[in-house]
XYZ file of N, CA and C in Angstrom:
609
model
N 44.606 16.682 19.044
C 44.021 15.333 19.146
C 43.444 14.929 17.797
N 43.674 13.697 17.378
C 43.193 13.250 16.074
C 41.685 13.102 16.090
N 41.086 13.113 14.871
C 39.633 12.953 14.775
C 39.201 11.596 15.297
N 40.052 10.570 15.117
C 39.719 9.226 15.620
C 39.652 9.224 17.135
N 40.628 9.895 17.774
C 40.636 9.959 19.240
C 39.418 10.706 19.756
N 39.070 11.803 19.058
C 37.887 12.560 19.467
C 36.632 11.706 19.366
N 36.520 10.941 18.292
C 35.346 10.082 18.107
C 35.255 9.051 19.211
N 36.441 8.468 19.567
C 36.438 7.460 20.633
C 36.002 8.070 21.962
N 36.474 9.291 22.239
C 36.079 9.957 23.478
C 34.587 10.251 23.490
N 34.032 10.643 22.342
C 32.598 10.939 22.263
C 31.778 9.696 22.532
N 32.179 8.570 21.926
C 31.465 7.312 22.143
C 31.542 6.906 23.599
N 32.728 7.055 24.186
C 32.894 6.692 25.594
C 32.008 7.551 26.481
N 31.900 8.847 26.128
C 31.057 9.733 26.922
C 29.604 9.340 26.877
N 29.116 9.010 25.687
C 27.724 8.579 25.552
C 27.487 7.292 26.316
N 28.420 6.346 26.194
C 28.271 5.068 26.897
C 28.206 5.285 28.401
N 29.064 6.183 28.910
C 29.058 6.463 30.347
C 27.730 7.058 30.774
N 27.183 7.947 29.938
C 25.899 8.570 30.267
C 24.784 7.548 30.324
N 24.807 6.606 29.371
C 23.783 5.558 29.360
C 23.878 4.718 30.614
N 25.103 4.351 30.997
C 25.277 3.544 32.201
C 24.785 4.286 33.432
N 25.056 5.600 33.484
C 24.580 6.389 34.618
C 23.064 6.422 34.661
N 22.433 6.566 33.483
C 20.975 6.590 33.435
C 20.381 5.267 33.871
N 20.989 4.178 33.385
C 20.492 2.862 33.771
C 20.683 2.633 35.259
N 21.812 3.125 35.785
C 22.043 3.001 37.217
C 21.029 3.788 38.012
N 20.682 4.981 37.501
C 19.676 5.797 38.174
C 18.333 5.109 38.171
N 18.022 4.431 37.042
C 16.752 3.707 36.968
C 16.706 2.618 38.007
N 17.865 1.931 38.198
C 17.913 0.886 39.203
C 17.699 1.441 40.591
N 18.280 2.623 40.858
C 18.091 3.268 42.151
C 16.638 3.641 42.354
N 16.009 4.129 41.268
C 14.594 4.493 41.359
C 13.748 3.273 41.667
N 14.092 2.124 41.042
C 13.355 0.899 41.315
C 13.492 0.512 42.781
N 14.715 0.694 43.316
C 14.937 0.350 44.713
C 14.109 1.248 45.617
N 14.031 2.543 45.267
C 13.222 3.463 46.063
C 11.756 3.069 46.004
N 11.294 2.651 44.808
C 9.901 2.246 44.673
C 9.604 1.042 45.545
N 10.565 0.105 45.602
C 10.366 -1.093 46.397
C 10.262 -0.752 47.872
N 10.950 0.336 48.275
C 10.937 0.724 49.676
C 9.830 1.712 50.001
N 8.994 2.060 49.005
C 7.939 3.045 49.217
C 6.892 2.506 50.179
N 6.131 3.382 50.818
C 5.085 2.944 51.741
C 4.081 2.038 51.052
N 3.514 1.118 51.812
C 2.571 0.153 51.250
C 1.373 0.842 50.629
N 0.979 2.000 51.171
C -0.187 2.708 50.649
C 0.027 3.131 49.205
N 1.276 3.505 48.854
C 1.569 3.911 47.489
C 1.514 2.706 46.568
N 2.150 1.595 46.961
C 2.159 0.391 46.142
C 0.752 -0.149 45.943
N -0.092 0.001 46.968
C -1.442 -0.543 46.900
C -2.304 0.175 45.873
N -1.852 1.343 45.393
C -2.642 2.088 44.427
C -2.710 1.375 43.082
N -1.729 0.536 42.786
C -1.735 -0.219 41.532
C -2.449 -1.546 41.754
N -3.272 -1.966 40.802
C -3.985 -3.233 40.963
C -3.063 -4.428 40.758
N -3.570 -5.592 41.029
C -2.822 -6.815 40.769
C -2.555 -6.941 39.274
N -1.502 -7.656 38.950
C -1.098 -7.817 37.546
C -2.247 -8.349 36.691
N -2.940 -9.369 37.180
C -4.029 -9.971 36.396
C -5.140 -8.959 36.127
N -5.406 -8.111 37.099
C -6.434 -7.075 36.916
C -6.002 -6.080 35.854
N -4.740 -5.682 35.926
C -4.213 -4.744 34.929
C -4.317 -5.317 33.519
N -3.892 -6.566 33.341
C -3.952 -7.187 32.012
C -5.399 -7.266 31.525
N -6.320 -7.577 32.424
C -7.736 -7.625 32.040
C -8.219 -6.243 31.603
N -7.783 -5.208 32.321
C -8.184 -3.845 31.968
C -7.561 -3.413 30.635
N -6.324 -3.834 30.393
C -5.674 -3.538 29.110
C -6.420 -4.237 27.974
N -6.754 -5.498 28.189
C -7.443 -6.280 27.160
C -8.808 -5.690 26.825
N -9.448 -5.087 27.820
C -10.748 -4.451 27.578
C -10.632 -3.289 26.593
N -9.423 -2.741 26.455
C -9.186 -1.660 25.495
C -8.658 -2.206 24.171
N -7.745 -3.175 24.239
C -7.129 -3.670 23.003
C -8.081 -4.525 22.168
N -9.076 -5.129 22.791
C -10.026 -5.938 22.013
C -10.810 -5.083 21.017
N -11.449 -3.990 21.452
C -12.108 -3.131 20.455
C -11.112 -2.453 19.514
N -9.898 -2.195 19.997
C -8.878 -1.608 19.119
C -8.537 -2.574 17.989
N -8.438 -3.857 18.314
C -8.143 -4.870 17.296
C -9.289 -4.979 16.296
N -10.515 -4.919 16.793
C -11.676 -4.969 15.895
C -11.655 -3.783 14.934
N -11.327 -2.616 15.472
C -11.248 -1.419 14.637
C -10.155 -1.558 13.577
N -8.963 -2.001 13.996
C -7.855 -2.127 13.052
C -8.148 -3.155 11.968
N -8.790 -4.246 12.354
C -9.099 -5.290 11.376
C -9.941 -4.738 10.240
N -10.876 -3.854 10.576
C -11.703 -3.254 9.540
C -11.020 -2.100 8.832
N -10.371 -1.240 9.605
C -9.751 -0.039 9.018
C -8.616 -0.400 8.069
N -7.824 -1.387 8.420
C -6.665 -1.723 7.595
C -7.023 -2.584 6.393
N -8.282 -2.992 6.312
C -8.743 -3.690 5.112
C -9.115 -2.706 4.003
N -9.176 -1.426 4.349
C -9.492 -0.402 3.353
C -8.218 -0.102 2.557
N -8.220 -0.324 1.260
C -6.998 -0.134 0.471
C -6.635 1.336 0.296
N -5.348 1.554 0.014
C -4.900 2.907 -0.308
C -4.093 3.551 0.800
N -2.943 4.128 0.420
C -2.138 4.899 1.357
C -1.251 4.058 2.251
N -0.330 4.735 2.901
C 0.577 4.099 3.863
C 0.007 4.322 5.258
N -0.306 3.246 5.931
C -0.921 3.346 7.250
C 0.086 2.995 8.342
N -0.205 3.468 9.540
C 0.683 3.214 10.674
C -0.104 3.259 11.970
N 0.432 2.591 12.983
C -0.060 2.772 14.345
C 1.095 3.307 15.178
N 0.753 4.015 16.245
C 1.749 4.566 17.166
C 1.494 3.983 18.545
N 2.562 3.526 19.180
C 2.467 2.952 20.519
C 3.397 3.681 21.479
N 2.894 3.974 22.664
C 3.742 4.396 23.775
C 4.534 3.162 24.226
N 5.551 3.350 25.049
C 6.368 2.204 25.460
C 6.080 1.766 26.896
N 6.415 2.608 27.874
C 6.346 2.179 29.272
C 4.914 2.006 29.752
N 4.612 0.796 30.206
C 3.288 0.412 30.701
C 2.209 0.471 29.621
N 2.667 0.507 28.371
C 1.787 0.344 27.216
C 2.283 -0.836 26.395
N 3.500 -0.733 25.883
C 4.092 -1.825 25.101
C 4.915 -2.773 25.969
N 5.533 -2.235 27.019
C 6.362 -3.039 27.920
C 5.825 -2.965 29.347
N 5.976 -4.061 30.079
C 5.465 -4.160 31.454
C 6.420 -3.484 32.439
N 6.670 -2.218 32.252
C 7.691 -1.516 33.023
C 7.412 -1.528 34.521
N 6.169 -1.307 34.899
C 5.833 -1.222 36.328
C 5.891 -2.590 36.998
N 5.432 -3.612 36.302
C 5.257 -4.920 36.928
C 6.460 -5.844 36.790
N 7.338 -5.579 35.847
C 8.443 -6.502 35.586
C 9.765 -5.754 35.541
N 10.771 -6.324 36.169
C 12.098 -5.734 36.144
C 13.012 -6.507 35.214
N 14.301 -6.324 35.395
C 15.270 -7.038 34.582
C 15.743 -6.230 33.395
N 16.778 -6.734 32.746
C 17.365 -6.033 31.609
C 16.390 -5.987 30.442
N 15.701 -7.106 30.189
C 14.716 -7.158 29.110
C 13.324 -7.176 29.717
N 12.602 -6.083 29.558
C 11.251 -5.984 30.107
C 10.275 -6.697 29.177
N 9.417 -7.571 29.709
C 8.479 -8.310 28.854
C 7.479 -7.398 28.148
N 6.965 -7.899 27.042
C 5.922 -7.183 26.304
C 4.599 -7.275 27.048
N 3.775 -6.256 26.868
C 2.375 -6.331 27.293
C 1.670 -7.119 26.186
N 1.319 -8.352 26.469
C 0.905 -9.272 25.405
C -0.287 -8.799 24.579
N -1.323 -8.219 25.183
C -2.427 -7.748 24.335
C -2.001 -6.637 23.370
N -1.035 -5.826 23.786
C -0.552 -4.747 22.916
C 0.369 -5.318 21.841
N 1.175 -6.308 22.205
C 2.007 -6.984 21.207
C 1.129 -7.612 20.126
N 0.029 -8.231 20.540
C -0.894 -8.830 19.569
C -1.472 -7.765 18.642
N -1.728 -6.587 19.189
C -2.254 -5.481 18.386
C -1.217 -5.048 17.342
N 0.043 -4.957 17.769
C 1.116 -4.577 16.845
C 1.286 -5.625 15.749
N 1.211 -6.886 16.129
C 1.353 -7.962 15.144
C 0.202 -7.941 14.137
N -1.001 -7.649 14.628
C -2.156 -7.556 13.736
C -1.956 -6.428 12.729
N -1.554 -5.264 13.232
C -1.351 -4.115 12.349
C -0.287 -4.425 11.297
N 0.803 -5.026 11.733
C 1.897 -5.345 10.804
C 1.447 -6.361 9.759
N 0.659 -7.336 10.179
C 0.197 -8.370 9.246
C -0.703 -7.797 8.162
N -1.292 -6.642 8.447
C -2.178 -6.003 7.476
C -1.501 -4.849 6.746
N -0.172 -4.796 6.860
C 0.593 -3.836 6.074
C 0.855 -2.494 6.715
N 0.451 -2.311 7.963
C 0.688 -1.033 8.635
C 2.074 -1.012 9.268
N 2.670 0.154 9.302
C 3.939 0.330 10.004
C 3.651 0.498 11.496
N 4.618 0.107 12.312
C 4.470 0.219 13.764
C 5.556 1.155 14.286
N 5.121 2.306 14.815
C 6.042 3.300 15.355
C 5.878 3.390 16.871
N 6.978 3.678 17.537
C 6.964 3.859 18.988
C 7.366 5.298 19.299
N 6.592 5.936 20.180
C 6.863 7.313 20.590
C 6.923 7.326 22.111
N 8.071 7.699 22.649
C 8.287 7.613 24.095
C 8.984 8.863 24.609
N 8.828 9.111 25.909
C 9.541 10.217 26.543
C 10.907 9.769 27.068
N 11.303 8.538 26.779
C 12.650 8.113 27.160
C 13.679 8.962 26.411
N 14.827 9.172 27.037
C 15.864 9.980 26.413
C 16.493 9.271 25.217
N 16.961 10.064 24.287
C 17.632 9.548 23.096
C 18.836 8.681 23.458
N 19.442 8.919 24.610
C 20.585 8.116 25.038
C 20.215 6.645 25.233
N 18.929 6.379 25.418
C 18.492 4.999 25.644
C 17.953 4.338 24.373
N 18.263 4.901 23.227
C 17.747 4.342 21.971
C 18.155 2.878 21.794
N 19.451 2.597 21.938
C 19.923 1.234 21.661
C 19.277 0.198 22.583
N 19.305 0.367 23.916
C 18.667 -0.646 24.760
C 17.152 -0.705 24.590
N 16.527 0.436 24.304
C 15.072 0.449 24.133
C 14.663 -0.312 22.877
N 15.310 0.000 21.768
C 14.980 -0.695 20.519
C 15.308 -2.181 20.628
N 16.427 -2.494 21.280
C 16.796 -3.891 21.465
C 15.770 -4.651 22.284
N 15.256 -4.014 23.332
C 14.238 -4.639 24.181
C 12.961 -4.902 23.387
N 12.511 -3.899 22.652
C 11.276 -4.047 21.874
C 11.391 -5.201 20.877
N 12.499 -5.258 20.176
C 12.680 -6.317 19.180
C 12.845 -7.681 19.840
N 13.525 -7.710 20.987
C 13.767 -8.980 21.674
C 12.479 -9.648 22.132
N 11.465 -8.844 22.455
C 10.202 -9.431 22.929
C 9.176 -9.569 21.810
N 9.596 -9.296 20.571
C 8.744 -9.623 19.436
C 8.086 -8.488 18.690
N 8.335 -7.241 19.101
C 7.678 -6.132 18.411
C 8.329 -5.836 17.062
N 7.518 -5.586 16.037
C 8.064 -5.008 14.806
C 8.327 -3.525 15.071
N 9.484 -3.039 14.690
C 9.843 -1.640 14.969
C 10.183 -0.950 13.652
N 9.262 -0.133 13.172
C 9.501 0.620 11.942
C 10.050 2.007 12.223
N 9.982 2.426 13.460
C 10.522 3.721 13.835
C 10.396 3.914 15.331
N 11.349 4.649 15.908
C 11.369 4.891 17.348
C 11.688 6.362 17.588
N 10.745 7.064 18.205
C 10.906 8.488 18.490
C 11.078 8.669 19.992
N 12.226 9.251 20.386
C 12.548 9.470 21.790
C 12.775 10.962 22.042
N 12.900 11.319 23.320
C 13.151 12.730 23.654
C 14.556 13.113 23.199
N 14.674 14.132 22.350
C 16.005 14.550 21.891
C 16.869 15.045 23.050
N 18.177 14.935 22.870
C 19.096 15.437 23.884
C 18.925 16.947 24.045
N 19.025 17.409 25.274
C 18.927 18.832 25.609
C 17.568 19.421 25.229
N 16.552 18.575 25.204
C 15.192 19.026 24.916
C 14.405 19.025 26.221
N 13.783 20.155 26.539
C 13.048 20.277 27.796
C 11.583 20.645 27.560
N 11.089 20.358 26.359
C 9.697 20.648 26.039
C 8.769 19.716 26.814
N 7.514 20.104 26.992
C 6.555 19.217 27.659
C 6.415 17.893 26.909
N 6.074 16.858 27.653
C 5.953 15.518 27.071
C 4.977 15.520 25.901
N 3.799 16.097 26.119
C 2.791 16.068 25.063
C 3.274 16.781 23.810
N 3.982 17.884 23.974
C 4.482 18.625 22.808
C 5.429 17.766 21.987
N 6.339 17.065 22.657
C 7.284 16.208 21.934
C 6.582 15.059 21.225
N 5.608 14.468 21.893
C 4.921 13.324 21.283
C 4.050 13.770 20.107
N 3.459 14.945 20.225
C 2.671 15.476 19.114
C 3.570 15.755 17.912
N 4.753 16.325 18.170
C 5.709 16.584 17.086
C 6.132 15.284 16.403
N 6.311 14.244 17.194
C 6.726 12.959 16.621
C 5.652 12.417 15.685
N 4.398 12.483 16.100
C 3.318 11.990 15.236
C 3.204 12.844 13.974
N 3.401 14.146 14.128
C 3.373 15.023 12.953
C 4.486 14.644 11.980
N 5.647 14.287 12.513
C 6.770 13.883 11.663
C 6.457 12.585 10.921
N 5.764 11.676 11.591
C 5.369 10.420 10.943
C 4.412 10.716 9.788
N 3.483 11.619 10.016
C 2.560 12.004 8.949
C 3.304 12.674 7.793
N 4.261 13.516 8.130
C 5.029 14.202 7.091
C 5.850 13.221 6.258
N 6.137 12.055 6.839
C 6.860 11.018 6.101
C 5.932 10.240 5.168
N 4.647 10.591 5.176
C 3.717 9.985 4.235
C 2.774 8.948 4.806
N 2.730 8.824 6.134
C 1.867 7.825 6.767
C 0.576 8.449 7.290
N -0.471 7.655 7.283
C -1.704 7.998 7.985
C -1.728 7.186 9.269
N -1.741 7.862 10.404
C -1.765 7.165 11.693
C -3.216 6.797 11.991
N -3.517 5.522 11.892
C -4.904 5.084 12.068
C -5.239 4.833 13.531
N -4.221 4.609 14.363
C -4.474 4.383 15.790
C -3.260 4.802 16.603
N -3.529 5.419 17.736
C -2.492 5.835 18.677
C -2.868 5.251 20.032
N -1.960 4.460 20.614
C -2.260 3.738 21.855
C -1.286 4.165 22.944
N -1.822 4.552 24.095
C -0.982 4.933 25.226
C -1.768 4.851 26.514
N -1.078 5.030 27.636
C -1.775 4.925 28.921
C -1.850 6.264 29.654
N -1.501 7.332 28.951
C -1.532 8.656 29.565
C -2.078 9.647 28.549
N -2.771 10.666 29.015
C -3.326 11.641 28.078
C -2.226 12.328 27.271
N -1.030 12.476 27.845
C 0.057 13.103 27.091
C 0.500 12.242 25.916
N 0.178 10.945 25.949
C 0.479 10.064 24.818
C -0.493 10.292 23.666
N -1.682 10.784 23.995
C -2.790 10.750 23.046
C -3.272 12.120 22.582
N -3.217 13.111 23.454
C -3.728 14.432 23.097
C -2.815 15.104 22.069
N -3.381 16.018 21.318
C -2.590 16.761 20.341
C -2.871 16.397 18.900
N -3.777 15.429 18.681
C -4.161 15.090 17.320
C -3.165 14.207 16.595
N -3.240 14.242 15.262
C -2.375 13.456 14.379
C -2.599 11.952 14.552
N -3.857 11.555 14.655
C -4.236 10.136 14.672
C -5.737 10.056 14.440
N -6.155 9.055 13.665
C -7.589 8.901 13.417
C -8.336 8.466 14.671
N -7.738 7.555 15.426
C -8.372 7.062 16.651
C -7.327 6.959 17.751
N -7.749 7.173 18.984
C -6.868 6.974 20.134
C -7.480 5.925 21.051
N -6.604 5.173 21.704
C -7.043 4.136 22.635
C -6.229 4.282 23.916
N -6.925 4.604 25.007
C -6.231 4.845 26.277
C -6.263 3.616 27.173
N -5.082 3.141 27.508
C -4.945 2.055 28.470
C -4.986 2.633 29.886
N -5.235 1.799 30.885
C -5.340 2.318 32.256
C -4.001 2.793 32.812
N -4.044 3.904 33.534
C -2.855 4.347 34.272
C -3.161 4.519 35.753
N -4.431 4.305 36.121
C -4.849 4.341 37.522
C -4.421 5.645 38.194
N -4.878 6.733 37.588
C -4.613 8.077 38.119
C -3.120 8.370 38.235
N -2.370 7.933 37.232
C -0.955 8.271 37.176
C -0.019 7.300 37.861
N -0.549 6.243 38.463
C 0.326 5.264 39.119
C 1.228 4.589 38.088
N 0.649 4.239 36.939
C 1.445 3.660 35.852
C 1.760 4.781 34.875
N 2.842 5.484 35.106
C 3.162 6.650 34.285
C 3.776 6.234 32.964
């Protein structure tokens, strides 16, 4: 078989895997919709969630406004994706809307010269749709770290490695924002800001 044919087969295989993953996500959404009312009731109303997010991003913005005015070095912020940067739990569809208070935080950081990196436990197979979604809703994307293929390490270990890699590239991570302790624990950030996850309901 020619190298061109092999390449085409490899691309087709990856595309099929992505479609299967997206299909599985749709099935999971359907299962969630059919879940008992008691489970769904654990998450607050959308307006309450946004208010709770804003209660965290407001002091985060105040901190960034001051911290990024200090000259010197390459600075960056790190954002989780699901239920941090994108409204994964509350909104469906091909393009998931941005969490507006977090988008404003990213825009503030970028306007002051900081790079904006995303670190997620999504599989590497979803790089293209994930990056496309982030950019489509207005996020500046200077880097996207996803779970490598055939990697079975704990979530926190992978996210810590990603932040370490960002530092090794010459950046100082001035803020790390996520809605789960696995997004934040492990160091490699000057400050962490935890958004609500309501005891794991918004994973």
